[in-house]
Backbone as CSV, one residue per row, in Angstrom:
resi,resn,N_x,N_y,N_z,CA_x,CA_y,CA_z,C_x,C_y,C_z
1,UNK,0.827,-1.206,0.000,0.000,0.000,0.000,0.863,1.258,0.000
2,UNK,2.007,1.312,1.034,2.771,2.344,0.613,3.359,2.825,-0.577
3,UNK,3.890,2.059,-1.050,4.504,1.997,-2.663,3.215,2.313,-3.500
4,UNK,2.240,2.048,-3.422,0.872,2.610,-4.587,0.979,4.021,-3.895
5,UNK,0.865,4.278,-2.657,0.814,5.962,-2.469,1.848,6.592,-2.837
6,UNK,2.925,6.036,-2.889,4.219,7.006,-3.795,4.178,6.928,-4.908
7,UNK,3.174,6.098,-5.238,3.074,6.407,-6.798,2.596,7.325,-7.334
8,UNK,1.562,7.623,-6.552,0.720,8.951,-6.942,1.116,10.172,-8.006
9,UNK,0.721,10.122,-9.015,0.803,11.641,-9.682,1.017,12.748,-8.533
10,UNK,1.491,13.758,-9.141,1.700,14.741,-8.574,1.210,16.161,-9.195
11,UNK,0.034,16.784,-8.799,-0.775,17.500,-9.349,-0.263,18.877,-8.670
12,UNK,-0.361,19.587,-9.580,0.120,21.232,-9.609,-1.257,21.986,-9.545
13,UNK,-1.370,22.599,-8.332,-2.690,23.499,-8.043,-2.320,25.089,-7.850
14,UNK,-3.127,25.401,-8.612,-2.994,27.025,-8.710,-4.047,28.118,-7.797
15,UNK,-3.262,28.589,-6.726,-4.446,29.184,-5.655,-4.632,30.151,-6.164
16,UNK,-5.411,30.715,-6.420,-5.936,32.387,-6.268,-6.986,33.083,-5.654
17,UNK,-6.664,34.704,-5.091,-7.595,34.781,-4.004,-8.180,36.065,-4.928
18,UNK,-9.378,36.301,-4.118,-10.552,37.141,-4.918,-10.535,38.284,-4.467
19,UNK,-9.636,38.727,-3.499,-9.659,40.150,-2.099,-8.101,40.138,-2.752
20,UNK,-7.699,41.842,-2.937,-6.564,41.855,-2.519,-5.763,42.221,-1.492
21,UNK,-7.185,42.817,-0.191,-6.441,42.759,0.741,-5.132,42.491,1.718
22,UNK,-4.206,42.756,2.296,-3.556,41.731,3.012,-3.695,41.126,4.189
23,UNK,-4.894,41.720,4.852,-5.340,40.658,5.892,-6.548,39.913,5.836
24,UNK,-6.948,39.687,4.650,-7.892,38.882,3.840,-8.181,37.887,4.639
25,UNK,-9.282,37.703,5.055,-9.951,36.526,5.517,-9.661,35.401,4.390
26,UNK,-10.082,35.335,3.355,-10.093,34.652,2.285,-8.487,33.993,1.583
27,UNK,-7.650,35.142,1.765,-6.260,34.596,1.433,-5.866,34.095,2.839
28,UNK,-6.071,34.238,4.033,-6.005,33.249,5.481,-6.506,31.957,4.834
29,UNK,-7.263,31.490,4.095,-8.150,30.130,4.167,-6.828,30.115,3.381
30,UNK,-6.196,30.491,1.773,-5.297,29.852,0.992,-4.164,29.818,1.798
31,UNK,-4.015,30.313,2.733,-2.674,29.975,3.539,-2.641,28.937,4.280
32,UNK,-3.777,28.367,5.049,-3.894,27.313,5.622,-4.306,26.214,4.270
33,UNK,-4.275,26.542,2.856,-4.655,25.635,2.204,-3.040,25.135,1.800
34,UNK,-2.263,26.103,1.398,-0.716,26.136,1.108,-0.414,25.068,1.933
35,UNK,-0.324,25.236,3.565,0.288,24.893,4.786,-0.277,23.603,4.823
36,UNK,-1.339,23.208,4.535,-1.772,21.925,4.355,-1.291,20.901,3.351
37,UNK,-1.026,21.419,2.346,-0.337,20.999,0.890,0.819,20.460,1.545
38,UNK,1.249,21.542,1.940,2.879,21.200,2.405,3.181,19.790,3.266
39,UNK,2.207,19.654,4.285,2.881,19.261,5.608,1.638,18.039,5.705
40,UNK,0.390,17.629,4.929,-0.672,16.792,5.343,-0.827,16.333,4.129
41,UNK,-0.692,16.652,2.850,-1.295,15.909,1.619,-0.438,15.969,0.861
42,UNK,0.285,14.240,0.295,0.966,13.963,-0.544,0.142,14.163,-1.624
43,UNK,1.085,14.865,-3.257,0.661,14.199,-4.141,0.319,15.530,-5.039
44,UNK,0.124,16.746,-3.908,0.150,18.244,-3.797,0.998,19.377,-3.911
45,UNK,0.969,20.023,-5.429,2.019,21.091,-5.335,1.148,22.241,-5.168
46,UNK,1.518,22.986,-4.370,0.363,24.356,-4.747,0.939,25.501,-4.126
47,UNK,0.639,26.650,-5.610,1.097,27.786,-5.708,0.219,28.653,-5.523
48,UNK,0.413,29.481,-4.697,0.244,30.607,-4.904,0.259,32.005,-6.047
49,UNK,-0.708,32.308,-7.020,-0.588,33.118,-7.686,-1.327,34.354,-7.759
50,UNK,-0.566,35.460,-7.610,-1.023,37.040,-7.248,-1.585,37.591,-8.259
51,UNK,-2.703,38.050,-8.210,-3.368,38.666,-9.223,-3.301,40.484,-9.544
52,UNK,-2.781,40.473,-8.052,-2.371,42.344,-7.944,-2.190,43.018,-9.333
53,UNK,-0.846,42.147,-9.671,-0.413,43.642,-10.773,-1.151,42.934,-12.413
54,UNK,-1.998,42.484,-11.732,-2.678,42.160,-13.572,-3.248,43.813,-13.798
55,UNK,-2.881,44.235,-15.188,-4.126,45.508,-15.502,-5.289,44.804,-15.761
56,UNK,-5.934,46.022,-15.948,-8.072,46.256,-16.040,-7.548,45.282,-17.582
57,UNK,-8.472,44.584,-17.827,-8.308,43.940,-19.215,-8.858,44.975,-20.139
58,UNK,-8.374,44.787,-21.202,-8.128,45.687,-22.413,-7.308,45.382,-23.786
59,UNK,-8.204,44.696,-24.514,-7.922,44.527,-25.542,-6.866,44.837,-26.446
60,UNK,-6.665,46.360,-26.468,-5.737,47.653,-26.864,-4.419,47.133,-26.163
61,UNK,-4.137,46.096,-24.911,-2.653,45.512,-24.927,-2.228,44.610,-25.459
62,UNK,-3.607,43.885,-26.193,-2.749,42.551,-27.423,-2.269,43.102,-28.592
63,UNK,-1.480,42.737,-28.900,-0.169,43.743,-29.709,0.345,42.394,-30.417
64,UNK,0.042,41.789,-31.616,0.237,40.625,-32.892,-0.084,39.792,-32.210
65,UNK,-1.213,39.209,-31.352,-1.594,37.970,-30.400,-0.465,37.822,-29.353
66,UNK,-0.307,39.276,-29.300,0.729,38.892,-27.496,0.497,39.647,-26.621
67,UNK,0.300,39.100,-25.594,-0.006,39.902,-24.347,0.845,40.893,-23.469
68,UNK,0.773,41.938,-22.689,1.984,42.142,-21.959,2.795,41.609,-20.767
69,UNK,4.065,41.489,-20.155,4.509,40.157,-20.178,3.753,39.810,-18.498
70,UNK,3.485,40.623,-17.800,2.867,40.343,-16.791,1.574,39.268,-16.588
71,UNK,0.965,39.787,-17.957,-0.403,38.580,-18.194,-0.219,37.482,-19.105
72,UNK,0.948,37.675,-19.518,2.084,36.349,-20.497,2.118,35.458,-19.373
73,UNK,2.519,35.836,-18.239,3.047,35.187,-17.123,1.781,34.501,-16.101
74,UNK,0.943,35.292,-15.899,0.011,34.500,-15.283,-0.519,34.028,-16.022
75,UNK,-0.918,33.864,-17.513,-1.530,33.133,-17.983,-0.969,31.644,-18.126
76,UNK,0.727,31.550,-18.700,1.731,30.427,-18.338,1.546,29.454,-16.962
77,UNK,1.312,30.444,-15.734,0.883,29.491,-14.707,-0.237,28.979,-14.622
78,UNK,-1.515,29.594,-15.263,-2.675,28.955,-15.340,-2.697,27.417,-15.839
79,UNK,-1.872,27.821,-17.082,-1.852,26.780,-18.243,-0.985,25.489,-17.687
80,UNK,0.088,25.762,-16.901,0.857,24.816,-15.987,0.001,24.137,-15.352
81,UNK,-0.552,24.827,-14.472,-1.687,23.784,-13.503,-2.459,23.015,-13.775
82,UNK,-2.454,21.831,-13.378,-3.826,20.474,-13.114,-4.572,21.578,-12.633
83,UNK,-4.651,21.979,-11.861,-6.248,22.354,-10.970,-6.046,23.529,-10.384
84,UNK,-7.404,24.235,-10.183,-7.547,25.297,-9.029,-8.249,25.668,-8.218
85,UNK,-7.831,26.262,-7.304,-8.641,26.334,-6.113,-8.712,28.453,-5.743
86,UNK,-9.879,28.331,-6.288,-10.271,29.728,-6.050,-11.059,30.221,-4.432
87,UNK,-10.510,31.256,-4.225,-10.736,31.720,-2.233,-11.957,32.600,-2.871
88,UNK,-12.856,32.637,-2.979,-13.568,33.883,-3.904,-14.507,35.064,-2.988
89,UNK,-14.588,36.006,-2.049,-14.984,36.549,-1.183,-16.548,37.119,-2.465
90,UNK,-17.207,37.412,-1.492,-18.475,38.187,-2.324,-18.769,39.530,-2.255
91,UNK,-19.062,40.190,-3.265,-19.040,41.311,-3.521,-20.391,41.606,-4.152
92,UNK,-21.539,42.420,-3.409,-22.655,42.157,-4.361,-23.365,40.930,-4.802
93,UNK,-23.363,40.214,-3.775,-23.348,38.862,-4.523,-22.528,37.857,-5.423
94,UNK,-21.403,38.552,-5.931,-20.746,37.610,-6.970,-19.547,38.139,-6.713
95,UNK,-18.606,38.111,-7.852,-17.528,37.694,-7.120,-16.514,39.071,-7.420
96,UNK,-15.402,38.988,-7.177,-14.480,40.658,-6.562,-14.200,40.828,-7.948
97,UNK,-14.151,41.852,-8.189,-13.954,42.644,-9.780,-12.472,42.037,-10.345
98,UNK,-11.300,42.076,-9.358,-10.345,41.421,-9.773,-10.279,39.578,-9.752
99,UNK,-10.836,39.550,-9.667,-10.648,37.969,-9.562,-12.002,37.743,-10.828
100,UNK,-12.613,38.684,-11.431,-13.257,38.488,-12.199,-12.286,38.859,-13.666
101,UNK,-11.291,39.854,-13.353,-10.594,40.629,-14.653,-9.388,39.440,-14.493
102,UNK,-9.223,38.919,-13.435,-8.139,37.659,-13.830,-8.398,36.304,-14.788
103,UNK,-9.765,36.368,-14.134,-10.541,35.072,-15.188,-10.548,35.331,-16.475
104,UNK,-11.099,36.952,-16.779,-11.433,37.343,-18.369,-9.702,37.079,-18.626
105,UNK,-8.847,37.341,-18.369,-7.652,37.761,-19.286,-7.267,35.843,-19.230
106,UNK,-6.877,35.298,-18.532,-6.889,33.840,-18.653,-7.897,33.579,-19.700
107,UNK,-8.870,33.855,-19.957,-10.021,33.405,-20.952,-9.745,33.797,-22.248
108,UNK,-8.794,34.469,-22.359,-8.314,35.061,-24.259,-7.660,34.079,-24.886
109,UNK,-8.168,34.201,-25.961,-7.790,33.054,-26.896,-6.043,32.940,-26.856
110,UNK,-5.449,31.585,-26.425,-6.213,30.427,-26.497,-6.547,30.282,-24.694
111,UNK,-8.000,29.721,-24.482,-8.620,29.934,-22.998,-7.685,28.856,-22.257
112,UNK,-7.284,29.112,-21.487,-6.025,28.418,-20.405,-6.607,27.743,-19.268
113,UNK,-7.815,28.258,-19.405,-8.653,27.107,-17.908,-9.062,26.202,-18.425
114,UNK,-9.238,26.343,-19.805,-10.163,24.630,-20.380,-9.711,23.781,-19.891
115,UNK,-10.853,22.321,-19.778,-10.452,20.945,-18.997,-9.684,21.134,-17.836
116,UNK,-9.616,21.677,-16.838,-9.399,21.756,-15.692,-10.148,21.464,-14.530
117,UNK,-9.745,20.809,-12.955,-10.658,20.818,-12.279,-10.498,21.711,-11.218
118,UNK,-11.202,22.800,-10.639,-11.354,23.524,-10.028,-12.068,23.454,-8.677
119,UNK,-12.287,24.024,-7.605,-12.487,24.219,-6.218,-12.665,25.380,-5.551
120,UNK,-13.437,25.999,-4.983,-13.870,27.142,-4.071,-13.986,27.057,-2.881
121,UNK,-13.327,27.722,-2.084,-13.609,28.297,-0.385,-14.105,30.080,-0.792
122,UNK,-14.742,29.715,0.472,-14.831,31.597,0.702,-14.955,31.879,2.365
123,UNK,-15.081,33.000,2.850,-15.214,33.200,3.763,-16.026,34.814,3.993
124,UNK,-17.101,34.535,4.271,-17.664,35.979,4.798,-18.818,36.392,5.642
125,UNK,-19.388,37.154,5.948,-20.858,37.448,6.264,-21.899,36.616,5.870
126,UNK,-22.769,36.455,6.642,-24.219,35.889,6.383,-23.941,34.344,5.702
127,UNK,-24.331,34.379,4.514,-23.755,33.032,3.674,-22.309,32.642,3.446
128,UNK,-21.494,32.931,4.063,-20.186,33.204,4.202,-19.346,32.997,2.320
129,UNK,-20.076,33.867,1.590,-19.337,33.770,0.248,-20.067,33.256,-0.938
130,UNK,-21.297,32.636,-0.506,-21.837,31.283,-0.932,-22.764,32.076,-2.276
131,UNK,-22.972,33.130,-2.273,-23.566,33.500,-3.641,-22.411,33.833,-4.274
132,UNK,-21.033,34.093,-4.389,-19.568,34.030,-5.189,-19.631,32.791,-5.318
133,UNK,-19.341,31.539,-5.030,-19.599,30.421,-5.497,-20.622,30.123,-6.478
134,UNK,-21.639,30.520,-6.155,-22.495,29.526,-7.432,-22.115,30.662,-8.696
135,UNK,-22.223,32.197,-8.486,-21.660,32.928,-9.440,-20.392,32.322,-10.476
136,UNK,-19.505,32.130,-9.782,-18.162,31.590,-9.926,-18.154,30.377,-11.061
137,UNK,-19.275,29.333,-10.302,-20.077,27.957,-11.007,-20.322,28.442,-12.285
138,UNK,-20.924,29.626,-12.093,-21.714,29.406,-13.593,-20.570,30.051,-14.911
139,UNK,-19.812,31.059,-14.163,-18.950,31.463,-15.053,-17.675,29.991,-15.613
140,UNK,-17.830,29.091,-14.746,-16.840,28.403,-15.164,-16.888,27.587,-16.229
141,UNK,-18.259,27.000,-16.543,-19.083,26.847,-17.414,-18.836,26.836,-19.040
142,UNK,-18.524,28.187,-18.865,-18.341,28.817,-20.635,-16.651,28.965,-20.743
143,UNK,-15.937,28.754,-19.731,-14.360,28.347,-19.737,-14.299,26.840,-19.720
144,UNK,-15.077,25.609,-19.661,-14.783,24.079,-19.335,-14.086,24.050,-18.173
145,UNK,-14.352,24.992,-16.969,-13.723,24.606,-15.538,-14.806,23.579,-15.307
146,UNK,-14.398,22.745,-14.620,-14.876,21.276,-14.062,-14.941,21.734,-12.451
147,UNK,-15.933,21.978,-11.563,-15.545,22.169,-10.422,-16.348,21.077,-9.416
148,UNK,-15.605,21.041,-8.343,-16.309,19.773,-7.609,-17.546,20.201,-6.750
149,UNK,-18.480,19.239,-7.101,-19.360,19.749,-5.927,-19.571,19.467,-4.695
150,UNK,-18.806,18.682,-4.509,-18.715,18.345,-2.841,-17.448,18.050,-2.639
151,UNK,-16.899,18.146,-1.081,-17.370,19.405,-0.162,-17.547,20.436,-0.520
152,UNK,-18.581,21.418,0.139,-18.739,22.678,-0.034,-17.799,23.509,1.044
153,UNK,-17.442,24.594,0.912,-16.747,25.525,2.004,-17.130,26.645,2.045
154,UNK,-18.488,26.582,2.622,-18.891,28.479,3.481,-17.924,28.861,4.506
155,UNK,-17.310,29.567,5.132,-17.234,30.247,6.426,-17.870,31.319,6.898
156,UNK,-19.024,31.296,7.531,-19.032,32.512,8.092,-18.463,32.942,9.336
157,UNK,-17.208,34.068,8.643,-16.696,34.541,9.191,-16.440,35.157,10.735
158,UNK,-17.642,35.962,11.242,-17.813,36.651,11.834,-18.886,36.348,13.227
159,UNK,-19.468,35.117,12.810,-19.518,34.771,14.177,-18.739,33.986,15.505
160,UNK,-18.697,34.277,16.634,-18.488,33.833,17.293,-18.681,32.337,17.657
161,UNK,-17.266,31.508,18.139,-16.193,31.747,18.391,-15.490,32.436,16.987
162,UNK,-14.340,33.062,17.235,-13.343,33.706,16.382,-13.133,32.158,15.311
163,UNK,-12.913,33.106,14.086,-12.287,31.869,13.153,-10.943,32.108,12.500
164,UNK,-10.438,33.924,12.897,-9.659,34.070,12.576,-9.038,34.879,13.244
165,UNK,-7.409,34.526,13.206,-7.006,36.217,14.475,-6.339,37.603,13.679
166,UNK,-5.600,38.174,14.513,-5.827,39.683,14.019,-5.044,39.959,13.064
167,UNK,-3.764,38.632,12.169,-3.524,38.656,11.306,-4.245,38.179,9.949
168,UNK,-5.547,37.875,10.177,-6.171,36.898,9.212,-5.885,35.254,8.865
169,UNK,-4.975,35.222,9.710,-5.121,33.982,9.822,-6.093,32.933,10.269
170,UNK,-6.388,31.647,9.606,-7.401,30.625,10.476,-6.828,29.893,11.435
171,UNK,-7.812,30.106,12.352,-7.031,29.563,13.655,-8.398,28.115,14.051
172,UNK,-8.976,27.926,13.488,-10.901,27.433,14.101,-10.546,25.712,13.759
173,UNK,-9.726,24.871,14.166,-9.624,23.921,13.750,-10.065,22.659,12.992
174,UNK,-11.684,23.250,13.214,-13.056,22.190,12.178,-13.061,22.945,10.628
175,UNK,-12.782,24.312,10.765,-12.462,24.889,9.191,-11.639,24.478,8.364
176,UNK,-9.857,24.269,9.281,-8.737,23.453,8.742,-9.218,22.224,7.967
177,UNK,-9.714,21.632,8.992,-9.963,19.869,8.546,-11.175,19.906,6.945
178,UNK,-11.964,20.736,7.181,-12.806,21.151,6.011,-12.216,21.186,4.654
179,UNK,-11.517,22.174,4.714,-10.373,22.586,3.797,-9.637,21.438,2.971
180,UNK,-8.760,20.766,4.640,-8.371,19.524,4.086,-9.321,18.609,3.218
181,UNK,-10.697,18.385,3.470,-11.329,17.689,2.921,-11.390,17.987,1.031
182,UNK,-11.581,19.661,1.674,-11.818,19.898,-0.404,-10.801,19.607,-1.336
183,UNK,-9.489,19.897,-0.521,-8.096,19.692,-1.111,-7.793,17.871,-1.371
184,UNK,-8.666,17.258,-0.594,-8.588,15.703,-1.232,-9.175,15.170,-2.205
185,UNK,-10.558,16.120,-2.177,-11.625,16.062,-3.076,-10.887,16.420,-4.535
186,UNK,-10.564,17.509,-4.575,-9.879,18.119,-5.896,-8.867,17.593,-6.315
187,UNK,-7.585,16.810,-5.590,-6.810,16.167,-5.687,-7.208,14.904,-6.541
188,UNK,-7.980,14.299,-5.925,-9.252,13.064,-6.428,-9.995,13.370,-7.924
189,UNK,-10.761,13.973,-8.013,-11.482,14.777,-9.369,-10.160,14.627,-9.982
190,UNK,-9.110,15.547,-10.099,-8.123,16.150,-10.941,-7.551,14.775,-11.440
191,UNK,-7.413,14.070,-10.911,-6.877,12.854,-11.591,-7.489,12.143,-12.236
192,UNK,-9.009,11.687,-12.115,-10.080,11.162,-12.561,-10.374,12.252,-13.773
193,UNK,-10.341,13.037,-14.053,-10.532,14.140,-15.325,-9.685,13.596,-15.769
194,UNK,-8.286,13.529,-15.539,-6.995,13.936,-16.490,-7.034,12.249,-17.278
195,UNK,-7.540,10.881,-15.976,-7.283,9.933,-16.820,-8.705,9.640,-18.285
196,UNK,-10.022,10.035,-17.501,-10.803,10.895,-18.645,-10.370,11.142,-20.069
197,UNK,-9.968,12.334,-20.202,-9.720,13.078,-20.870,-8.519,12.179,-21.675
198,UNK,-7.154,11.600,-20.792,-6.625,10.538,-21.465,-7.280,9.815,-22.314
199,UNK,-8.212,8.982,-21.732,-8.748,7.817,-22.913,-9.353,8.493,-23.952
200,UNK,-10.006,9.545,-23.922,-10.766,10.228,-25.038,-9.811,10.533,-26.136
201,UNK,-8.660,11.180,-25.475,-7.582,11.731,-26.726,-7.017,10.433,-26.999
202,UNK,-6.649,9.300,-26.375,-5.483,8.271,-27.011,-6.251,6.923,-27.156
């Protein structure tokens, strides 16, 4: 049994958070998702990727089908990754303007999320995120993101006991284990797609 678990593929997950805050409730969940990768789940590479210095999308910077090199670059890591796991906070109901202008520019021809399997946490008020999720769902849709539907990950944030301390970090130990759960889930999916998608092409 050990030797089948070192066998395991090794899947490359691409985090991105929807706040650019820096004491983001929401980038707290991808930090305990990182920290989990690291130290609890073989089989798990996962990056962190900053959406900060993407510009407002705008057409007027593709220049002979090339982008400028900043969105050259995140788009390259998109395209690297098996899977992702989006932190997506809510805004209005749906989801943060930048984490929406990261998706559109990933989405330019040629679309870099296709056949991928994807994953959502959020963390906030009331439904803790949970109308950014199904938002999120539906946009993924018209990109071929594959996202799992179970586990789900609401947090709401803000009630008592604390779930996070005054760095934004998660501290609530049934949230951790949650987390862990989606990160097995997606781990799971992502391989089951990829061998999928294998037999179809070969």
């Amino acid at each position: 049994m050990e030797a089948m678990a070192a066998a395991k593929p090794v899947i490359k997950i691409a985090a991105l958070c929807g706040s650019l805050r820096k004491g983001s409730y929401n980038r707290g969940l991808l930090r305990t998702a990182l920290e989990l990768s690291r130290e609890s789940i073989s089989g798990i590479q996962m990056e962190y990727i900053d959406i900060l210095p993407l510009p407002m999308l705008n057409t007027d910077l593709e220049v002979d089908g090339k982008y400028p090199p900043v969105i050259e670059a995140f788009r390259q890591k998109i395209l690297e990754a098996d899977s992702i796991l989006f932190a997506s906070p809510e805004y209005n109901y749906s989801v943060t303007a930048p984490l929406k202008n990261a998706i559109d520019w990933a989405s330019r021809p040629p679309n870099v999320w296709a056949d991928k399997a994807a994953a959502i946490i959020s963390a906030g008020g009331g439904f803790g995120g949970g109308r950014s999720q199904y938002h999120l769902r539906q946009i993924g849709i018209y990109l071929d993101l594959h996202f799992i539907n179970k586990p789900e990950f609401f947090l709401s944030a803000f009630q008592p006991p604390a779930k996070f301390d005054g760095d934004g970090n998660l501290i609530d130990p049934a949230s951790k284990q949650k987390i862990k759960e989606v990160l097995l889930a997606l781990q799971a999916f992502t391989l089951r797609l990829q061998d999928y998608i294998f037999s179809v092409l070969f």
